[in-house]
XYZ file of N, CA and C in Angstrom:
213
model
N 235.705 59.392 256.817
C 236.885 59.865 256.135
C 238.029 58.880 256.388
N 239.145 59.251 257.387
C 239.886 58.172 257.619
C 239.207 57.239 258.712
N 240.091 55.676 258.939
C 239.837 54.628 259.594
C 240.092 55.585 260.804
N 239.152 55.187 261.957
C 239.593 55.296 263.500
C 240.799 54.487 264.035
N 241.320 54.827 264.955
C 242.321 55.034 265.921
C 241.809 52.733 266.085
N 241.017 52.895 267.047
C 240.784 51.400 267.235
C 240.349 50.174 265.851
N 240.209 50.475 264.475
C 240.073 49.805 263.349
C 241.352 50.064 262.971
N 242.599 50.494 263.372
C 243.702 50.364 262.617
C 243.982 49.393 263.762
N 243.906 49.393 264.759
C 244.545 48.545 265.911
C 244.194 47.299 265.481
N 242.852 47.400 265.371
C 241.875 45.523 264.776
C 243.004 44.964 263.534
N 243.543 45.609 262.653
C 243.770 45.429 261.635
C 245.321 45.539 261.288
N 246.002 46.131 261.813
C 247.531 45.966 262.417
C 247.918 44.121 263.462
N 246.762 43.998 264.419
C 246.809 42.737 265.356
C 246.265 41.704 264.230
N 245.599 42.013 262.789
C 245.255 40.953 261.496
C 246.930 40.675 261.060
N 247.866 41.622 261.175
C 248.583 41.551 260.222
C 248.755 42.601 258.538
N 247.534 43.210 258.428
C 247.181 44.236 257.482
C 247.500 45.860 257.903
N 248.276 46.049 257.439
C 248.965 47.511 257.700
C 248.311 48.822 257.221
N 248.268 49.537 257.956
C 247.343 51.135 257.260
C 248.453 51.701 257.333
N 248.700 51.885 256.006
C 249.706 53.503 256.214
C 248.990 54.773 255.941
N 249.140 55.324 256.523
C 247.854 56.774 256.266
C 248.799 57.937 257.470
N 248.977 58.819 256.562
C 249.589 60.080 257.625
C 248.263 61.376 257.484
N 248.230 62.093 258.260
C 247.683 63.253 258.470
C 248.603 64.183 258.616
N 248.747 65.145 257.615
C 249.384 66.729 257.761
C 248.458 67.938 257.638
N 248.576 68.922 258.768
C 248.005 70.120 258.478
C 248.999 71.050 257.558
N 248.281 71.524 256.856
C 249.041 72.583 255.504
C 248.514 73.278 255.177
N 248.591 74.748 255.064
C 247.647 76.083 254.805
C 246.591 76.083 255.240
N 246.196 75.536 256.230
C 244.821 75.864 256.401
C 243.928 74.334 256.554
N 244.615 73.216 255.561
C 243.892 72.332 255.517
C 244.657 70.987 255.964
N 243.428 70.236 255.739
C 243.826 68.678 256.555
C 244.458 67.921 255.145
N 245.738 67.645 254.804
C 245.896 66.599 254.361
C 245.773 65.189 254.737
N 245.476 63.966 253.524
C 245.671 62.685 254.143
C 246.272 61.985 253.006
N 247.416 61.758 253.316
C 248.508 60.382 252.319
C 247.581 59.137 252.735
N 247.405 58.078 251.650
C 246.772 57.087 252.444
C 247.522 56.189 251.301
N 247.838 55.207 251.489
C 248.747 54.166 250.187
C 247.817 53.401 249.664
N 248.340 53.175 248.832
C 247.614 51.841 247.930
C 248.561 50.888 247.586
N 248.175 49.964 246.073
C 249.404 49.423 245.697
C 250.515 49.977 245.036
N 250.113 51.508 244.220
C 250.995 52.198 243.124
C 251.596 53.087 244.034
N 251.255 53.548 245.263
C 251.577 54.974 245.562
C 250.849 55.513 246.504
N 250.508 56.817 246.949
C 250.028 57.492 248.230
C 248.585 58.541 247.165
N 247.382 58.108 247.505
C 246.631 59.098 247.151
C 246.247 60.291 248.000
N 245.755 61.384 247.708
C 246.187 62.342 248.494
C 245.102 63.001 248.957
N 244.129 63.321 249.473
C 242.759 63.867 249.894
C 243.199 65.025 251.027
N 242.276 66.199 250.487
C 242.547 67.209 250.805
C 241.149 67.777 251.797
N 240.942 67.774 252.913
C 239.651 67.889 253.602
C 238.325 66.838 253.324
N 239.111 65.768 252.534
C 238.218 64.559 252.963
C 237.987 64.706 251.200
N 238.220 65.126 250.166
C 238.319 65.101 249.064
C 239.323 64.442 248.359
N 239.343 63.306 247.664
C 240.865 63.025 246.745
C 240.900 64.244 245.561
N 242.340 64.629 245.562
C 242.673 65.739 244.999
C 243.933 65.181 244.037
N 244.906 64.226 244.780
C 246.122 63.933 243.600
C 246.684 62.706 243.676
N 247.940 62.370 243.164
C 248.292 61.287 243.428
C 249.642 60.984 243.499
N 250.582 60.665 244.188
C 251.883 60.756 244.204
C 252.470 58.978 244.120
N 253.028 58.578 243.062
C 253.617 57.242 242.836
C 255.128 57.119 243.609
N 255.087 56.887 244.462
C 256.048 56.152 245.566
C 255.615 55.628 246.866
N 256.512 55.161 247.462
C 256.471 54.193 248.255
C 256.349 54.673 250.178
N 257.395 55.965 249.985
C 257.296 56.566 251.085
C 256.625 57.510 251.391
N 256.013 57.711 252.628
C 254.901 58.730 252.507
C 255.556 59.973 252.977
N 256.978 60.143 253.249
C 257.529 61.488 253.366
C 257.933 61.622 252.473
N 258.118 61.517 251.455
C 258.783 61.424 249.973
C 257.070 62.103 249.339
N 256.130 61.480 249.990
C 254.870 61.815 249.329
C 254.825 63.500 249.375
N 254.654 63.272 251.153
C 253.952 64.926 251.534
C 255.095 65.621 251.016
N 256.961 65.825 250.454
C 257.710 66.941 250.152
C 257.206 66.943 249.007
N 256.968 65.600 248.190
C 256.198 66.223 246.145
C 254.985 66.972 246.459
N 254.435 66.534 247.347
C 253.222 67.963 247.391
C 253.158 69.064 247.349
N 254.490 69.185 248.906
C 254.623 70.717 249.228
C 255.206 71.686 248.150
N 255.958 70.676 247.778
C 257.137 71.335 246.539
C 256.155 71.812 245.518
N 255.639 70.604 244.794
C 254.967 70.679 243.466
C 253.677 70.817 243.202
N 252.947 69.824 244.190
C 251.406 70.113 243.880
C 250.507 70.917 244.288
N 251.155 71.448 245.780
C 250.221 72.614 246.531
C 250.023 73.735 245.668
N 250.692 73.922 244.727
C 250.345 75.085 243.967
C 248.821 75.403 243.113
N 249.193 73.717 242.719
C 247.670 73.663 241.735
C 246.381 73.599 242.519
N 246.729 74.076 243.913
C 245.416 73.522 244.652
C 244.792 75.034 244.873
């Protein structure tokens, strides 16, 4: 599912950045993980949506606000 704890370390000391947050929410595991457009959004290890910006707290409030509903 997500990268381990020591493959972000390998890869942070490359110079290559993981942005990836983990939030628990109702019950389930969210994961923001970025790309080049935006934060895709996987919901217990499922991609479920997609949020176009840059920040990943900007990500998880369009969720809470808007998309948790459709889930």
């Amino acid at each position: 599912m997500g990268i381990d704890r020591m493959a972000k370390m390998v890869l942070r000391r490359q110079g290559i950045g993981v942005k990836e947050k983990v939030v628990r929410f109702r019950g389930s595991t969210l994961i923001f993980r970025y790309n080049q457009d935006g934060y895709d959004i996987y919901i217990n290890g499922t991609k479920s949506n997609f949020v176009k910006t840059s920040d990943v707290n900007e990500a998880v409030r369009i969720y809470k606000t808007t998309l948790s509903g459709s889930c």
